[in-house]
XYZ file of N, CA and C in Angstrom:
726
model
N 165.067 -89.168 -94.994
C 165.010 -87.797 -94.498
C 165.806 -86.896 -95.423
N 165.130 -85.401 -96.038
C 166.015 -85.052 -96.665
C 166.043 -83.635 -96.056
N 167.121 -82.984 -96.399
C 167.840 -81.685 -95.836
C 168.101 -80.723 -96.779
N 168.121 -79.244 -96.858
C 168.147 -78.924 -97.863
C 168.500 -77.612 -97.245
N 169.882 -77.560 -96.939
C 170.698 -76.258 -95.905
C 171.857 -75.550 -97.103
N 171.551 -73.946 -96.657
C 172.183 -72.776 -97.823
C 173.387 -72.709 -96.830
N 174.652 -71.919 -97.567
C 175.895 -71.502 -96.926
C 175.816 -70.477 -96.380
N 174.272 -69.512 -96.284
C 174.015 -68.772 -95.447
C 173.578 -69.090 -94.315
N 173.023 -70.287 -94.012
C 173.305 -71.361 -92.837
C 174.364 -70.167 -91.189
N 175.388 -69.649 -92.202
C 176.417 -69.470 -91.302
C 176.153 -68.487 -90.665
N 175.360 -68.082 -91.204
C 175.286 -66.184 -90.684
C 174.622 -66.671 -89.155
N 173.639 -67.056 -89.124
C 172.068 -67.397 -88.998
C 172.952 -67.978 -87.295
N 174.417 -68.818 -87.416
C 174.300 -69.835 -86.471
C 175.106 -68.597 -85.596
N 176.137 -68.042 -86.585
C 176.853 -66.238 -85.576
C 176.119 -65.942 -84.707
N 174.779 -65.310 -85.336
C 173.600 -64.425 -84.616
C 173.242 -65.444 -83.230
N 172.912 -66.339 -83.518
C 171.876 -67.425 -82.729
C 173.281 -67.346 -81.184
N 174.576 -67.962 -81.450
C 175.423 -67.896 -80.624
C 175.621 -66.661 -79.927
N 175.415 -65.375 -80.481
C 175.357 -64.676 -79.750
C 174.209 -64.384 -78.945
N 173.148 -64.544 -79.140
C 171.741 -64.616 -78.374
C 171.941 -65.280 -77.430
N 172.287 -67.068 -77.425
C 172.069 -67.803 -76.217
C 173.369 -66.927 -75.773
N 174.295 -66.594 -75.872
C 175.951 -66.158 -74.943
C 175.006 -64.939 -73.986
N 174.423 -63.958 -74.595
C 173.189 -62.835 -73.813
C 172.166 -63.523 -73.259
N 171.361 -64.384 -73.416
C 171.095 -65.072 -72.783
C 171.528 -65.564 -71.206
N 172.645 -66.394 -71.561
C 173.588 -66.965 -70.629
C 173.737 -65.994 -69.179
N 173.994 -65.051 -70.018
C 174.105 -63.991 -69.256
C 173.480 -63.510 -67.927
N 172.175 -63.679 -69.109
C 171.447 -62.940 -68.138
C 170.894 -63.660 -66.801
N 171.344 -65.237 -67.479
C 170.317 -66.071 -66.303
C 171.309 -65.902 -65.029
N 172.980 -65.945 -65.721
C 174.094 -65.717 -64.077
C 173.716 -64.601 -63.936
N 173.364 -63.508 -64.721
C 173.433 -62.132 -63.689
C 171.930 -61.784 -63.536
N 170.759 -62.483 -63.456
C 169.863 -62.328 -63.285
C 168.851 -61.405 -63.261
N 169.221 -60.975 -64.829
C 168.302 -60.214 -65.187
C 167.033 -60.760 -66.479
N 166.233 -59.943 -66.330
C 164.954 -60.939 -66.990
C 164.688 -60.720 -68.327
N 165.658 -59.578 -69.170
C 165.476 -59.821 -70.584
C 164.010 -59.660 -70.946
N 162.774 -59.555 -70.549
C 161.430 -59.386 -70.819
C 161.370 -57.903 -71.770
N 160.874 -57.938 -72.561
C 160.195 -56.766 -73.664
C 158.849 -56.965 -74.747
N 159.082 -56.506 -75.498
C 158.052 -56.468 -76.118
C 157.789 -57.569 -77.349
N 157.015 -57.959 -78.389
C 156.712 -58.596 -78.824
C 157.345 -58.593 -80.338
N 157.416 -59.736 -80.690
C 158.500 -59.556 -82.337
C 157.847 -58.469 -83.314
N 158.481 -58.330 -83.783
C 158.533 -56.775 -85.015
C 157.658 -57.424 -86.290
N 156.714 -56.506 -86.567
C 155.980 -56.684 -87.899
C 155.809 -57.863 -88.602
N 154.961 -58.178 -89.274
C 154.613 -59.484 -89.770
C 154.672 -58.568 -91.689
N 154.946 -59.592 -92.435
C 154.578 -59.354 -94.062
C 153.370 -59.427 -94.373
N 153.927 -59.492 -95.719
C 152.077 -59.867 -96.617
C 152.287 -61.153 -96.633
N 150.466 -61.181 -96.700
C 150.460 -62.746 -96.290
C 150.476 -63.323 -97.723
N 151.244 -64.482 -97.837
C 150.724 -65.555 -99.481
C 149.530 -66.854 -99.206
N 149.587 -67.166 -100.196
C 149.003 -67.967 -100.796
C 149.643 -69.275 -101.087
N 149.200 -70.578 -100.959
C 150.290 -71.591 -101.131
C 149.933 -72.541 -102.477
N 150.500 -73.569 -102.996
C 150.177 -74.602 -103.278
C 148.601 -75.356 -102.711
N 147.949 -76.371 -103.542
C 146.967 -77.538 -102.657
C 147.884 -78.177 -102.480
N 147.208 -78.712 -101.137
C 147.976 -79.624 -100.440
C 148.770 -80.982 -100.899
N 148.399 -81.609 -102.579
C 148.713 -81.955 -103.001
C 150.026 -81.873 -103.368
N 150.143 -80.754 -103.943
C 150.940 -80.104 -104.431
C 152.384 -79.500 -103.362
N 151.844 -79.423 -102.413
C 152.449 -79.622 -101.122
C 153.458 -80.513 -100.947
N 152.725 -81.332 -100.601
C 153.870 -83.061 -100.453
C 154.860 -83.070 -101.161
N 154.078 -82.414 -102.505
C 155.373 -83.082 -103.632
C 156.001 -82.203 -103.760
N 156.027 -80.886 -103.288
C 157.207 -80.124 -103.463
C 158.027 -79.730 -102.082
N 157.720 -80.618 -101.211
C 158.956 -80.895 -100.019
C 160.111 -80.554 -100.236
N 160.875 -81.411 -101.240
C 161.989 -81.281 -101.490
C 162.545 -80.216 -102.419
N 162.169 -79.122 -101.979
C 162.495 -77.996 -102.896
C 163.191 -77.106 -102.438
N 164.479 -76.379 -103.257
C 165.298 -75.536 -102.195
C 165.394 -74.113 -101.829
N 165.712 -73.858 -100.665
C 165.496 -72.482 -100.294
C 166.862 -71.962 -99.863
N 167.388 -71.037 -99.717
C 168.134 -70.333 -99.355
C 167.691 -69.427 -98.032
N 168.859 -68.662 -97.460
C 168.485 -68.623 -96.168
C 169.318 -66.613 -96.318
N 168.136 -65.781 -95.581
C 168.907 -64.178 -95.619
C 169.090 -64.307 -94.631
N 169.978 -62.633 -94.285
C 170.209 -62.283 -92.579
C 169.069 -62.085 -91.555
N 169.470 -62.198 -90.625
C 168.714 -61.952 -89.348
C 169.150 -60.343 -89.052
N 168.394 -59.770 -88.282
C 168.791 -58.707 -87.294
C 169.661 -58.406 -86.006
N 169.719 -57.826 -85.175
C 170.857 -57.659 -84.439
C 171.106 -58.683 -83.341
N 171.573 -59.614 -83.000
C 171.635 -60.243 -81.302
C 170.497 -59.702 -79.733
N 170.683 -58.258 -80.014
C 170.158 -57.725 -78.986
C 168.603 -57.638 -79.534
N 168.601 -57.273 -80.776
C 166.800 -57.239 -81.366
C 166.494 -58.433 -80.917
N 166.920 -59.781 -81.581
C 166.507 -60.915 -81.245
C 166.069 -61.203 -79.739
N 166.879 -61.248 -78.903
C 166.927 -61.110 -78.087
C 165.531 -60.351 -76.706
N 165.554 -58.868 -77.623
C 164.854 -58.374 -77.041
C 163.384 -58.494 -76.853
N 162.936 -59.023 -78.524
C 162.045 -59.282 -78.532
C 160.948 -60.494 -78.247
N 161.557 -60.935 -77.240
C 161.111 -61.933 -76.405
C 161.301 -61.885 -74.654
N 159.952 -62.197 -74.456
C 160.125 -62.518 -72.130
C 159.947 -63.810 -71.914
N 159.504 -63.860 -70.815
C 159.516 -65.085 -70.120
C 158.054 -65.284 -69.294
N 157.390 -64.150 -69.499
C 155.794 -64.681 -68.708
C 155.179 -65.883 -69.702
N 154.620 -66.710 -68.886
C 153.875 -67.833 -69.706
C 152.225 -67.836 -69.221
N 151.417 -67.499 -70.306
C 149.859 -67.900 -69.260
C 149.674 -69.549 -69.827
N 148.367 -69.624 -69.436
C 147.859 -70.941 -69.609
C 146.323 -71.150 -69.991
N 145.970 -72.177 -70.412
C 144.373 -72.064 -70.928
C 145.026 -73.657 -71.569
N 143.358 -74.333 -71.728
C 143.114 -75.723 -72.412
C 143.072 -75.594 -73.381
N 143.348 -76.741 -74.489
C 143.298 -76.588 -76.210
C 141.587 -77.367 -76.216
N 140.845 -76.647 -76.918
C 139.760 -76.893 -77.360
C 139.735 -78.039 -78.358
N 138.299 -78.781 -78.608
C 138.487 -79.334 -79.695
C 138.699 -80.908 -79.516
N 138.331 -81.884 -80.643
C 138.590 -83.192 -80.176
C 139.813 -84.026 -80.047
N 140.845 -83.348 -80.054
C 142.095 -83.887 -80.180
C 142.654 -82.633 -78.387
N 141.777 -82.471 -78.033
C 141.960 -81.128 -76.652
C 142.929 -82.180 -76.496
N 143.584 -81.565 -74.903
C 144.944 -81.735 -74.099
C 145.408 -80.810 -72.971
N 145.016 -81.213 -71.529
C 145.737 -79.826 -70.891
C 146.976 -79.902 -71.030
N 147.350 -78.485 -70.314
C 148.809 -78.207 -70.631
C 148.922 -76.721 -70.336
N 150.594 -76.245 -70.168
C 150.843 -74.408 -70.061
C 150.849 -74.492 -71.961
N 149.002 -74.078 -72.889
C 149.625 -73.606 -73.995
C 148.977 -72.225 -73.915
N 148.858 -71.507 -74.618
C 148.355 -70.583 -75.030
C 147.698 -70.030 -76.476
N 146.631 -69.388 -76.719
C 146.662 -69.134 -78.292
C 146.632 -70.162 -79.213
N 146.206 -71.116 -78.472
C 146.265 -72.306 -80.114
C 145.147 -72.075 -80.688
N 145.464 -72.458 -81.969
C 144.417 -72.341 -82.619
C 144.572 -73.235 -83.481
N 143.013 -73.820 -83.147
C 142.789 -75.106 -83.488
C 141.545 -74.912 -84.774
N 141.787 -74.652 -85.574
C 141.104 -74.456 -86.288
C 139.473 -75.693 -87.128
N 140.351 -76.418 -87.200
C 139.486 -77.731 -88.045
C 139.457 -77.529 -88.601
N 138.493 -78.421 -89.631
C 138.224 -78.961 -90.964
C 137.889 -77.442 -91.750
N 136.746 -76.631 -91.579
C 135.974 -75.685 -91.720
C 137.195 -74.860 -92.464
N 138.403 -74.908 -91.838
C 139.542 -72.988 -91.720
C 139.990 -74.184 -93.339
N 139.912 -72.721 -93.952
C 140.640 -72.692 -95.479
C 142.074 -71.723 -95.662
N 142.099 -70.867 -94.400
C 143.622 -69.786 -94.208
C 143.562 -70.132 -92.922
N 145.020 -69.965 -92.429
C 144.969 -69.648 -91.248
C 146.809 -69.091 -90.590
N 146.843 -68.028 -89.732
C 148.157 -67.362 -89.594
C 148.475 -68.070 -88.419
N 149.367 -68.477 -88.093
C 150.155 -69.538 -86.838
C 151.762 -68.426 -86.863
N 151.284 -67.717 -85.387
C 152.156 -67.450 -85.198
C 153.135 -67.636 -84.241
N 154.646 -67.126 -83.838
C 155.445 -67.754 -82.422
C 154.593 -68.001 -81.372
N 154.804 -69.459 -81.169
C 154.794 -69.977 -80.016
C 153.172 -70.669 -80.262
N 152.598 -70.541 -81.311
C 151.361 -71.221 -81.847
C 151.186 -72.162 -82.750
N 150.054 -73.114 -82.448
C 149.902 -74.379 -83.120
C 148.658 -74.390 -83.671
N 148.136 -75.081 -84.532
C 146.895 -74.586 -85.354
C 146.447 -75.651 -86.697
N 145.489 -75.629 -87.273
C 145.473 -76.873 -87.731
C 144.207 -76.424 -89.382
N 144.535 -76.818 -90.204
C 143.426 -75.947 -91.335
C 142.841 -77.226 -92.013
N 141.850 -77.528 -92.527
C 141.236 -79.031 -93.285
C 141.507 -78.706 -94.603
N 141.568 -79.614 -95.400
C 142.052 -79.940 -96.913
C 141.776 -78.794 -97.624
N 142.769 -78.639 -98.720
C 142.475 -77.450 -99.231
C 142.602 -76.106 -98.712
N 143.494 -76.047 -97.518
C 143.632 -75.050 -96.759
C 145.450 -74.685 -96.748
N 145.230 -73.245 -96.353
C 146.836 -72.897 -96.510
C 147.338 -72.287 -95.029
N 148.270 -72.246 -94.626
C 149.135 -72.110 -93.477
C 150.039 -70.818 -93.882
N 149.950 -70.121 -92.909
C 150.631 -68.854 -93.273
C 151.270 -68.265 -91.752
N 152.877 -68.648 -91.783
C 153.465 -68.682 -90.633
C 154.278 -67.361 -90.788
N 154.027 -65.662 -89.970
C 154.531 -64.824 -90.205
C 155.866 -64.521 -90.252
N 156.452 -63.652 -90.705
C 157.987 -63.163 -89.987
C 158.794 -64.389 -89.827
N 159.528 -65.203 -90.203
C 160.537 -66.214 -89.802
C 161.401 -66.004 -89.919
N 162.217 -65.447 -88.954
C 163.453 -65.078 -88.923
C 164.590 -65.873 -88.331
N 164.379 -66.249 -86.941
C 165.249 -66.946 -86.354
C 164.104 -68.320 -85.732
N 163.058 -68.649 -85.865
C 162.225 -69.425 -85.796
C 162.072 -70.788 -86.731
N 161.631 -71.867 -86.092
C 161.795 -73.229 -86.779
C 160.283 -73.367 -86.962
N 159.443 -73.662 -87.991
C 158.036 -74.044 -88.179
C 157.948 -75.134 -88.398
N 157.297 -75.788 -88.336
C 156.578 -77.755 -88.634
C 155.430 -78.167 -89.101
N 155.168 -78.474 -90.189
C 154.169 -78.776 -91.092
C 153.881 -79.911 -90.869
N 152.716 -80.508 -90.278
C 152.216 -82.326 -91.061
C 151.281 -82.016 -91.589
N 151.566 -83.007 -92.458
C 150.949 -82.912 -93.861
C 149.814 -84.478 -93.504
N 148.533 -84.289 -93.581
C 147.563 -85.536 -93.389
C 146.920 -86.003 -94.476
N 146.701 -87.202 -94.814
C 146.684 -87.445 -95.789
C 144.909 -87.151 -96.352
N 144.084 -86.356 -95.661
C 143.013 -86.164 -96.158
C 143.155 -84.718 -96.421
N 144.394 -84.369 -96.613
C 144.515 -83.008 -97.330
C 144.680 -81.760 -96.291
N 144.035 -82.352 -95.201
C 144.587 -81.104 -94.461
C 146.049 -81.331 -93.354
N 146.281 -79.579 -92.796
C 147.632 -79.935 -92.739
C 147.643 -79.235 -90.773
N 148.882 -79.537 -90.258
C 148.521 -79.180 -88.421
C 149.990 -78.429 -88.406
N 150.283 -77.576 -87.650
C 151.165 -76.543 -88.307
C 151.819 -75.938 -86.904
N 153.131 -75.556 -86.444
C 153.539 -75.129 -85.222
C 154.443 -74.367 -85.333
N 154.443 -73.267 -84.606
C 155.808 -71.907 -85.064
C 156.748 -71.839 -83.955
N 157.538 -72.266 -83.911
C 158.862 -72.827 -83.048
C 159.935 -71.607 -82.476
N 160.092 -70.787 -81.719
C 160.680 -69.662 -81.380
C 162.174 -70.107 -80.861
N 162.893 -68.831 -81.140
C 164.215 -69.509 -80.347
C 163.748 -69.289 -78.527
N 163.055 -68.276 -78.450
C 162.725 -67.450 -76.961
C 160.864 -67.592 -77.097
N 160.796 -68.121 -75.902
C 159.409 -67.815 -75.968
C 158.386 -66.371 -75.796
N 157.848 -66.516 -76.677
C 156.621 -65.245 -76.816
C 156.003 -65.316 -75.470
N 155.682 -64.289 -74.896
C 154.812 -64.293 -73.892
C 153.603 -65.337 -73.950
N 153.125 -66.097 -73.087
C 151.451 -66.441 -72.747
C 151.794 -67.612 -74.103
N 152.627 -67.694 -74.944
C 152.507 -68.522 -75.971
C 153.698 -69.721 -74.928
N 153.680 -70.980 -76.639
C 154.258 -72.254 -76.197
C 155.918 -72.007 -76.362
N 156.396 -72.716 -75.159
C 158.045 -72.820 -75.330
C 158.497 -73.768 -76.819
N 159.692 -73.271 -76.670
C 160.248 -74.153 -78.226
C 159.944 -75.882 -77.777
N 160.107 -76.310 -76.965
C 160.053 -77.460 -76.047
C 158.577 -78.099 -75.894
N 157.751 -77.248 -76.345
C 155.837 -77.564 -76.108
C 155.505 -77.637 -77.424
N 156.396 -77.209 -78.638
C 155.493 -76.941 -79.785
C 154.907 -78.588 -80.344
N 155.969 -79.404 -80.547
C 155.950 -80.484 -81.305
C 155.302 -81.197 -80.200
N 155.015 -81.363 -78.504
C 154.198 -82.148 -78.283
C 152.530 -81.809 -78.775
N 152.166 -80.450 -78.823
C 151.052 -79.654 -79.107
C 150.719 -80.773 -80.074
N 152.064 -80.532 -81.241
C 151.411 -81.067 -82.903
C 150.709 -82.191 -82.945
N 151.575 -83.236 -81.762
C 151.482 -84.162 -81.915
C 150.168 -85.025 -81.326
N 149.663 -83.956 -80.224
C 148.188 -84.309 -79.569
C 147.318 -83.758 -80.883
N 147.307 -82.775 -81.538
C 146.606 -82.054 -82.640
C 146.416 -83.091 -83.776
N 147.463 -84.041 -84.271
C 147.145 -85.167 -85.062
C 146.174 -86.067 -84.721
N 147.029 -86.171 -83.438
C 146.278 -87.366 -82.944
C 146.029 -88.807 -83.678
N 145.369 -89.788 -84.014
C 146.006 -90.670 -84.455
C 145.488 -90.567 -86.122
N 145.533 -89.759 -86.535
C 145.020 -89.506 -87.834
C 146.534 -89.908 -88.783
N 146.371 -90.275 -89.909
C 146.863 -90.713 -91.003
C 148.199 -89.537 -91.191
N 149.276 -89.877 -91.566
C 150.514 -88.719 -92.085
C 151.080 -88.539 -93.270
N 150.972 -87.876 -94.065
C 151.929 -87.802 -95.229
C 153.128 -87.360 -95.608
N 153.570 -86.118 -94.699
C 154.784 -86.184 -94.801
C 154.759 -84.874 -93.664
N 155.898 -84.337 -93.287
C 156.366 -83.606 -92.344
C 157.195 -82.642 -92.488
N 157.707 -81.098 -92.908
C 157.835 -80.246 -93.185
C 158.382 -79.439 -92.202
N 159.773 -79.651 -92.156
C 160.485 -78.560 -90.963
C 161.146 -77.078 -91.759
N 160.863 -75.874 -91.663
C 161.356 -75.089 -92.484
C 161.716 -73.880 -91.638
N 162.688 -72.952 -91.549
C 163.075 -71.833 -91.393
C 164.516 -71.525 -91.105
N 165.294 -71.132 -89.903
C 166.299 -70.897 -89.284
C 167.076 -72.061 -89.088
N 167.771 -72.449 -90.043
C 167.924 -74.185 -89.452
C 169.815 -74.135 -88.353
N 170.085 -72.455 -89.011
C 171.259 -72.647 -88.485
C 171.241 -71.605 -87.399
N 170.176 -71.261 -87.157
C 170.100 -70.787 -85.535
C 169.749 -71.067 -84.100
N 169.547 -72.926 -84.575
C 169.006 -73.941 -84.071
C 170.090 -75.176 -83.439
N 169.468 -75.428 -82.472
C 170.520 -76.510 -81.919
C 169.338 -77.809 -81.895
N 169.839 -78.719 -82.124
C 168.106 -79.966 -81.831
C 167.684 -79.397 -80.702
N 168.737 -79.504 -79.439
C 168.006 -79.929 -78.388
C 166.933 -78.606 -77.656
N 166.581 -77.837 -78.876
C 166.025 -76.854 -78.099
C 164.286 -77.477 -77.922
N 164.526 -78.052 -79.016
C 163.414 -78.754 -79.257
C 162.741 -80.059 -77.854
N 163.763 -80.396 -77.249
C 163.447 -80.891 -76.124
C 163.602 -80.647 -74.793
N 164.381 -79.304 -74.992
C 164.499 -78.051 -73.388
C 164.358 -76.830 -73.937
N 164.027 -76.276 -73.618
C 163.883 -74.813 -74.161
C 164.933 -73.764 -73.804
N 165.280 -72.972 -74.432
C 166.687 -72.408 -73.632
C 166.310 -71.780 -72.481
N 164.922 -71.058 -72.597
C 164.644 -70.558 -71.027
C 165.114 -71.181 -70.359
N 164.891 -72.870 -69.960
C 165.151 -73.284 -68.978
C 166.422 -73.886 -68.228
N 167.251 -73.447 -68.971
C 168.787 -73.176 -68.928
C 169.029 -72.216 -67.888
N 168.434 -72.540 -66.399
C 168.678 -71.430 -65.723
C 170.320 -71.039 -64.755
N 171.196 -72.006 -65.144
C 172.390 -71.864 -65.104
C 173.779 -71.339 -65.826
N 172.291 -71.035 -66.726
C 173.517 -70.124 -68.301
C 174.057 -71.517 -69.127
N 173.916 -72.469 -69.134
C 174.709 -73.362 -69.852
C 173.795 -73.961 -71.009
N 173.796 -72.812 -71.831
C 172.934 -72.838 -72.834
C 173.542 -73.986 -74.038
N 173.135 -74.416 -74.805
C 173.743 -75.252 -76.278
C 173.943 -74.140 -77.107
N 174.762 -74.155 -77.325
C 175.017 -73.325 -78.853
C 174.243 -73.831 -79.941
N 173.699 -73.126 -80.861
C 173.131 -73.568 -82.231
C 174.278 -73.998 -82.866
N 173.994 -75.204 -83.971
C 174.653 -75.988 -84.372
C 174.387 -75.892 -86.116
N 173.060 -75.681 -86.323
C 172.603 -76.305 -87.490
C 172.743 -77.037 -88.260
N 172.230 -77.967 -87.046
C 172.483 -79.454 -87.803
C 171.055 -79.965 -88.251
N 171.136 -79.908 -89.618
C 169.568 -80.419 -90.251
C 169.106 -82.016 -89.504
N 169.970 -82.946 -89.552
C 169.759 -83.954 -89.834
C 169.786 -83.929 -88.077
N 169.977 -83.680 -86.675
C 170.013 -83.591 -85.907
C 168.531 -82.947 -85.826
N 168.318 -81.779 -85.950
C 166.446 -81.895 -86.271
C 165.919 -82.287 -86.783
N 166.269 -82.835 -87.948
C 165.297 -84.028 -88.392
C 164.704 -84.926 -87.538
N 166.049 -85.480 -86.762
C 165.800 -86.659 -85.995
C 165.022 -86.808 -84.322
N 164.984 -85.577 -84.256
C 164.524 -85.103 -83.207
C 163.013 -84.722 -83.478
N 163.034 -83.983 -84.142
C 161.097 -83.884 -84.810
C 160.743 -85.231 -84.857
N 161.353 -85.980 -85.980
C 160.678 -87.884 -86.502
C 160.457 -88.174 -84.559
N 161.410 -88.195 -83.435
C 161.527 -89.217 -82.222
C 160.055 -88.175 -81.570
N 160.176 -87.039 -81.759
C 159.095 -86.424 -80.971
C 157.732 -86.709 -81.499
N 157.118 -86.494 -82.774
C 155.949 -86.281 -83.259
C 155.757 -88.443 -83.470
N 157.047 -89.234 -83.255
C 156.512 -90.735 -83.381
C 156.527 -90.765 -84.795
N 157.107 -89.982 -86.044
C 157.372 -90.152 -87.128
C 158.887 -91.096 -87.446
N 158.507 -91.452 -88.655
C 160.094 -92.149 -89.529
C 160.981 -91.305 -90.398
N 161.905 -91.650 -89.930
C 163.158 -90.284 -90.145
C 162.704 -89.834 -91.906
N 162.476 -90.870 -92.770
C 161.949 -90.499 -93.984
C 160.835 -89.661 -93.782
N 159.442 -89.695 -93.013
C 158.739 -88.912 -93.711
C 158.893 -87.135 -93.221
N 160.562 -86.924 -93.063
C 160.589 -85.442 -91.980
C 161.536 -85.061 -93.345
N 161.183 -83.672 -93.969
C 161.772 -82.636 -94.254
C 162.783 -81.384 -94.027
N 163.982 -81.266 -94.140
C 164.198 -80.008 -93.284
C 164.708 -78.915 -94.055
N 164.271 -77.976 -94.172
C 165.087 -76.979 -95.103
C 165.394 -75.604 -94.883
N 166.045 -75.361 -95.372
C 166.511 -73.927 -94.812
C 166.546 -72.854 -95.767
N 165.609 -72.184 -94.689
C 164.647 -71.303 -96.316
C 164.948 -69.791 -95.752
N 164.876 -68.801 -96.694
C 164.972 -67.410 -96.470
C 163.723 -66.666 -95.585
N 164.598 -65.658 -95.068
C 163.760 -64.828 -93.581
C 161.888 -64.031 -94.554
N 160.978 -64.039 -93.779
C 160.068 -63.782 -94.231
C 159.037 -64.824 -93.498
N 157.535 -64.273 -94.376
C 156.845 -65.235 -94.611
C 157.005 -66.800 -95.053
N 156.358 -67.695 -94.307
C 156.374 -68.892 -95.002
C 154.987 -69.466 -95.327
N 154.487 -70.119 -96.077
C 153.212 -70.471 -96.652
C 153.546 -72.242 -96.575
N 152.558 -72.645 -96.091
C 152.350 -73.798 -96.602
C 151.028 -74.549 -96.470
């Protein structure tokens, strides 16, 4: 498993602690924090083939600032809808918005709280990553299944807690090449990945930790991967392509 975390790491884990502490908050004083939807998306890129992909896993990124506690914050509620994932790898479940693309999709934008999947030769284009964790598998017939990991869930979309089971029905038992965790690594605690902070309805939220190797290990136990074939890196706010 390799890790690949900037000393801007630190900023990233400030911000995040103050979110869940407002958070916390709100669940003892019971208010619902609901607003509007995250702020602007970039231009979209272009990536590597998927080839080319794999092998540049281990490549390093650096990590910018986030925005205010309360932006963060704000720009996330708590309504969840529901609908079935289409497709031969389907699955019920509360998801929303997946998009399941197949073999056919050569682009495709996966955004918070969405899972999505493009066939060989195809590129992944995960908007805005700011305080968000994304997850790449990489299959070995070239195409790749892709999930955008929120600290707060997006409306009608998947909790941080739904993304990686999504991925992992979306593989399904198809072949793996490697696994690709990239964004906010220090605004992240593992275990959000297996409770979501929503559901912290006692305020006793985890603090973000950013601990790479603690998500590492938590992606490999969730998706049924080996701690080797998981990536984690901690890359600057923006667009991510893969």
């Amino acid at each position: 498993m390799r890790f690949v975390v900037s000393e801007r790491c630190v900023g990233r884990i400030g911000l995040a602690v103050g979110a869940v502490l407002v958070l916390a908050a709100c669940a003892v004083g019971g208010g619902d924090g609901a607003s509007a939807g995250w702020p602007g998306a970039g231009k979209q890129a272009y990536g590597p083939a998927p080839t080319e992909a794999v092998d540049s896993l281990s490549s390093v990124g650096s990590v910018g600032s986030v925005g205010s506690v309360m932006a963060v914050r704000a720009a996330f509620g708590r309504a969840a809808g529901t609908m079935d994932l289409a497709g031969p790898a389907a699955a019920s479940g509360p998801v929303a918005e997946v998009r399941q693309a197949g073999a056919p999709a050569t682009t495709l934008s996966i955004t918070e709280g969405e899972v999505g999947e493009v066939g060989p030769h195809g590129t992944i284009t995960y908007p805005s990553v700011t305080s968000c964790l994304v997850v790449t598998v990489y299959l070995w017939d070239g195409g790749k299944v892709g999930g955008h990991a929120s600290l707060f869930q997006v409306p009608g979309k998947y909790y941080s807690d739904e993304v990686l089971p999504a991925i992992k029905r979306a593989v399904g038992g198809r072949r793996v090449a490697a696994v690709d965790v990239s964004g906010a690594v220090g605004a992240w605690n593992p275990s959000y990945f297996q409770k979501a902070i929503e559901r912290y309805t006692d305020g006793s939220v985890p603090e973000p930790t950013g601990d790479a190797k603690g998500i590492g290990d938590v992606v490999a136990k969730i998706l049924g991967r080996q701690g080797k074939e998981v990536t984690v890196r901690d890359v600057p706010d923006g667009d991510i392509t893969r």
